[in-house]
Amino acid sequence: MKIPLSKPYVPKNILATLEKVIGSGVLHGNAGSCVRVEELMEERFGFKHVLLTTSGTHSLELSMMLLDAHEGDEVILPSFTFVSTANAVLRAGLTPVFADIDDKTLDISPDDVTRLITPRTRAIVPVHYAGVACEMGSLLKLANEGGLMVIEDAAHAIGSTYKGRFLGGVGQMGCFSFHGTKNVTCGEGGAFITNDDSLASRAEIIREKGTNRAQFMKGIVDKYTWVDIGSSYVLSEILAAFLEAELNEFDFIQERRKSIYVFYIDHLRPLEKEGLLQLPVIPSYAESNYHLFHIILPSEEIRNKLMAYLRNAGIDTAFHYVPLHTSPFGSRFARGELPVTDRIASCLLRLPLYPELESSKLAYIIENVRGFFGGLI
Ligand SMILES: Cc1ncc(COP(=O)(O)O)c(C=O)c1O
């Protein structure tokens, strides 16, 4: 038996869809599928402006370029995140400030954000870990009081909600990833979200190499030219067509992920009751998209032994993340201890979760997790 940690869902009839795009002769971005996906996301999730991009990383870079900030200004983000969240801050000439996380949701702790706000703070970046919403009410309140922007790193969180509002559209800006490991994918891709018209029109310019090409395409100007600093963040038509096909099967993908997540919870609950592990928590304000399934073990040693045990049984698992404040490059930005981040990062283990994970394989995973603990007792 060989069970991967994740496996991208490939939409039905995708080859015919891609053949059609290739036959159309239009392969560059901002064409038919790109516009349709943007409209579809706007409608389904209630976002005012969606701009597809080449990656979640690039959406984050774009959002940091839109901050009206200067060198030395600070952006607060969790240390428990992917490197892209912090790289985007640095690439805009700003300073990342790492906050601790909540030990239940593994999302940024509003109390720790409060500790870290200084006169130089310009933005807070909540990362909705595993697709579970950060405590956005407290974060938005802090941001309002301090005149700060909230940029959601919603890389994990397409379709998840906070108090009924879709994540990505709760702060001033939001960033999705469509990387091959995400619920909805086109291999590599992303989306930038905002409900603010002026941020959206500048984002269109940055995405198009600093030109007003988007306005030209809409017939607003009669030629296009260089009007601002920019980059090349437009998603190609081939990838946008793949994404469109994925989004058309979004309900099916979500249904499958939810049933696997619920299976894990139901079958691992007895082990949690015995104090052998901690299951993930979804607070009442959040509706998850079941992006990841993780367990937290009592120690790093037990986590590593379980990982090796499952690997021997052909089951892939993974850690998450090496905390940025302890990484070789990120440690220079550390400000004090982040004890919850340190503990969670050394005790967390992700189990396989993808739409095509069959029930026989799920049963096999549970059997092996139980087998491991049986051997320990
Ligand atoms: C929290 C987080 N932010 C940003 C990214 C970057 O997304 P991408 O891989 O699409 O560049 C990831 C990718 O996995 C992520 O997990």
Coordinates of C-alpha atoms and ligand atoms in Angstrom, one line a residue:
M1 CA 0.0 0.0 0.0
K2 CA 1.3 3.5 -0.9
I3 CA -0.8 6.5 0.2
P4 CA 0.4 10.0 -0.7
L5 CA -0.1 13.0 1.6
S6 CA -2.0 14.9 -1.1
K7 CA -3.0 14.4 -4.7
P8 CA -4.4 17.1 -7.0
Y9 CA -7.9 16.5 -8.2
V10 CA -8.0 16.4 -12.1
P11 CA -11.3 17.7 -13.5
K12 CA -13.4 15.4 -15.8
N13 CA -12.9 15.9 -19.5
I14 CA -9.9 18.2 -18.9
L15 CA -8.0 17.0 -22.0
A16 CA -10.9 18.1 -24.2
T17 CA -11.1 21.4 -22.4
L18 CA -7.4 22.1 -22.9
E19 CA -7.5 21.0 -26.5
K20 CA -10.2 23.6 -27.1
V21 CA -8.1 26.3 -25.6
I22 CA -5.0 25.3 -27.6
G23 CA -7.1 25.2 -30.7
S24 CA -8.4 28.7 -30.1
G25 CA -4.9 30.2 -30.6
V26 CA -5.3 32.4 -27.5
L27 CA -2.9 31.2 -24.8
H28 CA -1.9 34.4 -23.0
G29 CA -3.7 35.6 -19.9
N30 CA -6.6 37.9 -19.2
A31 CA -8.7 36.2 -21.9
G32 CA -11.9 34.1 -21.9
S33 CA -11.3 31.6 -19.1
C34 CA -9.5 34.1 -16.9
V35 CA -12.3 36.6 -17.0
R36 CA -14.9 33.8 -16.5
V37 CA -13.1 32.5 -13.4
E38 CA -12.8 36.0 -11.9
E39 CA -16.5 36.5 -12.5
L40 CA -17.4 33.1 -11.1
M41 CA -15.4 33.7 -7.9
E42 CA -16.9 37.2 -7.5
E43 CA -20.4 35.8 -7.7
R44 CA -19.9 32.7 -5.7
F45 CA -17.9 34.2 -2.8
G46 CA -19.3 37.8 -2.9
F47 CA -16.0 39.4 -3.7
K48 CA -16.0 42.7 -5.5
H49 CA -12.7 42.3 -7.4
V50 CA -10.9 39.1 -8.2
L51 CA -7.6 39.2 -10.2
L52 CA -6.1 35.8 -11.1
T53 CA -2.3 35.7 -10.6
T54 CA 0.6 33.3 -11.3
S55 CA 0.8 32.1 -7.6
G56 CA -0.3 32.7 -4.1
T57 CA 3.2 34.1 -3.5
H58 CA 2.7 36.7 -6.3
S59 CA -0.7 37.7 -4.9
L60 CA 1.0 38.4 -1.6
E61 CA 3.8 40.4 -3.3
L62 CA 1.1 42.4 -5.2
S63 CA -0.7 43.1 -2.0
M64 CA 2.4 44.3 -0.2
M65 CA 3.2 46.6 -3.2
L66 CA -0.2 48.2 -2.6
L67 CA 0.5 49.1 1.0
D68 CA 1.4 52.8 1.2
A69 CA 4.4 51.9 3.3
H70 CA 8.1 52.8 3.5
E71 CA 11.3 51.0 4.3
G72 CA 11.4 50.2 8.0
D73 CA 7.6 50.0 8.3
E74 CA 6.5 46.8 9.9
V75 CA 4.0 44.0 9.0
I76 CA 2.8 41.5 11.6
L77 CA 2.4 37.9 10.5
P78 CA 2.5 34.5 12.2
S79 CA 5.8 32.7 12.4
F80 CA 3.8 29.5 11.8
T81 CA 3.4 30.1 8.0
F82 CA 4.9 29.4 4.6
V83 CA 8.0 31.5 3.7
S84 CA 6.0 33.3 1.0
T85 CA 4.1 35.4 3.6
A86 CA 7.3 36.8 4.9
N87 CA 9.2 37.0 1.6
A88 CA 6.4 39.3 0.2
V89 CA 6.9 41.7 3.1
L90 CA 10.7 41.8 2.6
R91 CA 10.4 42.2 -1.2
A92 CA 8.4 45.4 -0.6
G93 CA 11.2 46.7 1.6
L94 CA 9.2 46.2 4.8
T95 CA 10.1 44.4 8.1
P96 CA 8.3 41.2 9.1
V97 CA 7.4 40.9 12.7
F98 CA 6.5 37.4 13.9
A99 CA 3.5 36.7 16.2
D100 CA 2.6 33.6 18.1
I101 CA -0.5 31.4 17.3
D102 CA -3.5 30.2 19.3
D103 CA -2.9 26.6 20.5
K104 CA -6.3 25.4 19.3
T105 CA -6.9 26.9 15.9
L106 CA -3.1 27.4 15.1
D107 CA -4.0 30.8 13.7
I108 CA -2.4 34.1 14.7
S109 CA -3.1 35.2 18.3
P110 CA -4.8 38.6 18.5
D111 CA -3.3 39.0 22.0
D112 CA 0.2 38.6 20.6
V113 CA -0.5 40.9 17.8
T114 CA -1.5 43.5 20.4
R115 CA 2.0 43.0 22.0
L116 CA 3.8 43.6 18.7
I117 CA 2.0 46.7 17.3
T118 CA 4.3 49.8 17.2
P119 CA 4.1 53.2 15.6
R120 CA 5.8 51.6 12.5
T121 CA 3.2 48.9 12.1
R122 CA 1.3 49.2 8.7
A123 CA -0.5 45.8 8.3
I124 CA -1.5 42.6 9.9
V125 CA -1.5 39.3 7.8
P126 CA -3.8 36.6 9.2
V127 CA -3.0 33.2 7.7
H128 CA -6.1 31.0 7.9
Y129 CA -4.3 27.8 8.8
A130 CA -5.7 24.6 7.3
G131 CA -8.7 26.7 6.0
V132 CA -9.9 27.6 9.5
A133 CA -10.6 31.3 9.9
C134 CA -8.5 33.5 12.2
E135 CA -10.3 35.5 14.9
M136 CA -11.0 38.2 12.4
G137 CA -13.3 40.4 14.7
S138 CA -10.4 41.1 17.1
L139 CA -7.9 41.6 14.3
L140 CA -10.1 44.0 12.4
K141 CA -10.7 45.9 15.6
L142 CA -7.0 46.2 16.3
A143 CA -6.4 47.3 12.7
N144 CA -9.2 49.9 12.8
E145 CA -7.8 51.4 16.0
G146 CA -4.3 51.6 14.6
G147 CA -5.1 52.6 11.1
L148 CA -3.6 49.3 9.8
M149 CA -4.5 47.2 6.7
V150 CA -5.5 43.6 7.0
I151 CA -4.2 41.4 4.2
E152 CA -5.5 37.8 4.5
D153 CA -3.2 35.0 3.5
A154 CA -6.0 32.8 2.4
A155 CA -3.8 30.4 0.5
H156 CA -5.4 27.4 2.4
A157 CA -8.9 28.9 2.6
I158 CA -10.9 29.0 -0.6
G159 CA -14.6 28.5 0.3
S160 CA -14.0 28.9 4.1
T161 CA -16.0 31.5 6.1
Y162 CA -15.7 33.7 9.1
K163 CA -19.2 34.4 10.6
G164 CA -20.7 33.5 7.2
R165 CA -18.3 35.8 5.2
F166 CA -16.0 34.1 2.7
L167 CA -12.3 34.4 3.7
G168 CA -10.2 36.4 1.4
G169 CA -12.8 39.2 1.3
V170 CA -13.0 40.0 5.0
G171 CA -9.9 42.2 5.3
Q172 CA -8.9 45.0 2.8
M173 CA -7.0 42.5 0.6
G174 CA -6.9 38.7 0.3
C175 CA -4.6 36.2 -1.4
F176 CA -5.4 32.6 -2.6
S177 CA -3.1 29.9 -3.9
F178 CA -4.0 27.4 -6.5
H179 CA -0.8 25.4 -6.1
G180 CA -1.1 21.6 -6.8
T181 CA -1.6 20.8 -3.0
K182 CA -4.6 23.2 -2.6
N183 CA -8.3 22.3 -2.7
V184 CA -8.7 24.0 -6.0
T185 CA -5.7 23.9 -8.3
C186 CA -4.2 24.6 -11.7
G187 CA -0.7 23.4 -10.8
E188 CA 0.6 26.8 -10.0
G189 CA -1.6 29.9 -9.7
G190 CA -3.2 32.4 -7.3
A191 CA -5.8 35.1 -6.9
F192 CA -5.8 38.6 -5.5
I193 CA -9.0 39.8 -3.8
T194 CA -10.2 43.2 -2.8
N195 CA -13.5 45.0 -2.3
D196 CA -11.8 48.4 -2.7
D197 CA -12.1 50.0 -6.2
S198 CA -8.9 52.0 -6.0
L199 CA -6.8 49.1 -4.7
A200 CA -8.3 47.0 -7.5
S201 CA -7.4 49.4 -10.3
R202 CA -3.8 49.8 -9.1
A203 CA -3.6 46.0 -8.7
E204 CA -4.6 45.6 -12.4
I205 CA -1.7 47.9 -13.3
I206 CA 0.9 46.1 -11.2
R207 CA -0.2 42.7 -12.5
E208 CA 0.2 44.0 -16.1
K209 CA 3.9 45.1 -15.8
G210 CA 3.0 48.6 -14.6
T211 CA 0.9 49.4 -17.7
N212 CA -2.7 50.4 -18.1
R213 CA -3.3 47.5 -20.5
A214 CA -6.4 46.3 -18.6
Q215 CA -8.0 49.7 -19.2
F216 CA -7.0 49.5 -22.9
M217 CA -8.6 46.0 -23.2
K218 CA -11.8 47.5 -21.6
G219 CA -11.8 50.3 -24.2
I220 CA -11.2 53.0 -21.4
V221 CA -8.0 54.3 -23.0
D222 CA -7.0 54.2 -26.7
K223 CA -3.5 53.0 -26.2
Y224 CA -1.6 51.5 -23.3
T225 CA 1.6 52.6 -21.7
W226 CA 3.8 52.5 -18.6
V227 CA 2.0 54.2 -15.7
D228 CA 3.4 52.7 -12.4
I229 CA 5.8 50.1 -11.1
G230 CA 4.7 46.6 -11.9
S231 CA 5.5 43.0 -12.5
S232 CA 4.2 40.1 -14.6
Y233 CA 1.5 38.3 -12.6
V234 CA -1.1 37.4 -15.2
L235 CA -2.2 33.7 -15.3
S236 CA -2.1 32.0 -18.8
E237 CA -5.3 31.0 -20.5
I238 CA -4.3 27.3 -20.3
L239 CA -4.0 27.4 -16.5
A240 CA -7.2 29.6 -16.2
A241 CA -9.1 27.0 -18.2
F242 CA -7.9 24.2 -15.9
L243 CA -9.0 26.4 -12.9
E244 CA -12.4 27.0 -14.4
A245 CA -12.9 23.2 -14.8
E246 CA -11.8 22.7 -11.1
L247 CA -14.2 25.4 -9.9
N248 CA -17.1 23.8 -11.8
E249 CA -16.5 20.7 -9.6
F250 CA -15.9 22.7 -6.4
D251 CA -18.9 21.2 -4.5
F252 CA -17.9 17.7 -5.3
I253 CA -14.3 18.4 -4.1
Q254 CA -15.5 20.0 -0.9
E255 CA -18.0 17.2 -0.2
R256 CA -15.2 14.6 -0.5
R257 CA -12.8 16.5 1.7
K258 CA -15.4 17.0 4.3
S259 CA -16.3 13.3 4.5
I260 CA -12.7 12.3 4.9
Y261 CA -12.1 14.9 7.6
V262 CA -15.2 13.7 9.5
F263 CA -14.1 10.1 9.2
Y264 CA -10.7 11.0 10.8
I265 CA -12.4 13.0 13.6
D266 CA -14.9 10.2 14.3
H267 CA -12.2 7.4 14.3
L268 CA -9.5 9.3 16.2
R269 CA -11.7 10.8 18.9
P270 CA -11.3 7.8 21.2
L271 CA -7.5 8.3 21.1
E272 CA -7.9 11.9 21.9
K273 CA -10.1 10.9 24.9
E274 CA -7.3 8.7 26.1
G275 CA -5.0 11.8 26.0
L276 CA -2.8 10.3 23.2
L277 CA -3.3 13.1 20.7
Q278 CA -5.1 16.4 20.1
L279 CA -7.5 16.8 17.2
P280 CA -8.0 20.0 15.2
V281 CA -10.5 22.5 16.4
I282 CA -13.0 24.5 14.3
P283 CA -14.4 27.4 16.3
S284 CA -18.1 28.2 16.1
Y285 CA -17.4 31.4 14.1
A286 CA -15.7 29.4 11.3
E287 CA -16.8 27.1 8.6
S288 CA -13.8 25.1 7.2
N289 CA -13.0 24.0 3.7
Y290 CA -11.1 21.0 5.2
H291 CA -7.9 21.9 3.5
L292 CA -5.6 19.9 5.8
F293 CA -6.0 17.2 8.5
H294 CA -3.5 17.3 11.3
I295 CA -3.1 15.8 14.8
I296 CA -0.9 17.1 17.6
L297 CA 1.1 14.6 19.5
P298 CA 2.3 14.9 23.1
S299 CA 6.0 15.3 22.2
E300 CA 8.3 15.7 19.2
E301 CA 9.7 12.3 19.9
I302 CA 6.3 10.6 19.7
R303 CA 5.5 12.7 16.5
N304 CA 8.7 11.5 14.8
K305 CA 8.2 7.9 15.8
L306 CA 4.6 7.9 14.5
M307 CA 5.8 9.5 11.3
A308 CA 8.4 6.8 10.8
Y309 CA 5.9 4.0 11.7
L310 CA 3.4 5.3 9.1
R311 CA 6.2 5.7 6.5
N312 CA 7.0 2.0 7.0
A313 CA 3.4 1.2 6.4
G314 CA 3.5 3.2 3.1
I315 CA 1.6 6.2 4.4
D316 CA 3.0 9.7 3.7
T317 CA 2.7 12.3 6.4
A318 CA 4.3 15.7 6.9
F319 CA 5.3 18.3 9.5
H320 CA 4.2 21.9 9.2
Y321 CA 6.0 24.5 9.3
V322 CA 9.6 25.1 10.4
P323 CA 8.8 28.3 12.4
L324 CA 10.1 31.3 10.5
H325 CA 11.5 33.0 13.6
T326 CA 13.8 30.0 14.1
S327 CA 14.8 29.6 10.4
P328 CA 18.3 30.5 9.3
F329 CA 17.1 33.6 7.4
G330 CA 14.1 34.5 9.6
S331 CA 15.8 34.4 13.0
R332 CA 17.1 37.9 12.5
F333 CA 13.6 39.3 12.7
A334 CA 12.6 37.4 16.0
R335 CA 11.2 39.5 18.8
G336 CA 10.9 37.4 21.9
E337 CA 9.7 33.9 22.4
L338 CA 6.9 32.2 20.5
P339 CA 6.3 29.2 22.7
V340 CA 3.0 28.0 21.2
T341 CA 4.5 28.1 17.7
D342 CA 7.6 26.1 18.9
R343 CA 5.5 23.4 20.5
I344 CA 3.0 23.0 17.7
A345 CA 5.6 22.9 15.0
S346 CA 7.5 20.1 16.8
C347 CA 4.4 18.1 17.6
L348 CA 2.1 18.4 14.6
L349 CA 1.6 15.7 12.0
R350 CA -0.5 16.0 8.8
L351 CA -2.3 12.9 7.6
P352 CA -3.3 12.3 3.9
L353 CA -6.3 14.2 2.7
Y354 CA -7.4 14.4 -0.9
P355 CA -10.7 13.9 -2.8
E356 CA -9.8 10.5 -4.2
L357 CA -8.7 9.0 -0.9
E358 CA -10.7 5.7 -0.8
S359 CA -12.4 4.5 2.4
S360 CA -10.3 1.3 2.4
K361 CA -7.1 3.4 2.5
L362 CA -8.6 5.6 5.2
A363 CA -9.4 2.6 7.3
Y364 CA -5.8 1.4 6.8
I365 CA -4.5 4.7 8.0
I366 CA -6.6 4.6 11.1
E367 CA -5.6 1.0 11.7
N368 CA -2.0 2.0 11.6
V369 CA -2.3 5.0 13.9
R370 CA -4.1 2.8 16.4
G371 CA -1.5 0.1 15.9
F372 CA 1.2 2.6 16.7
F373 CA -0.4 3.6 20.0
G374 CA -1.2 0.0 20.8
G375 CA 2.5 -0.8 20.6
L376 CA 3.3 2.2 22.9
I377 CA 0.8 1.3 25.7
Ligands
LIG1 C1 0.1 30.0 4.0 C2 0.7 30.0 2.6 N1 0.9 31.2 2.0 C3 1.3 31.4 0.8 C4 1.6 30.3 0.0 C5 2.2 30.4 -1.4 O1 1.4 30.0 -2.4 P1 2.0 29.5 -3.8 O2 2.6 28.2 -3.6 O3 0.7 29.5 -4.7 O4 2.9 30.6 -4.2 C6 1.4 29.0 0.5 C7 1.7 27.8 -0.3 O5 1.6 26.7 0.0 C8 0.9 28.9 1.9 O6 0.7 27.7 2.4

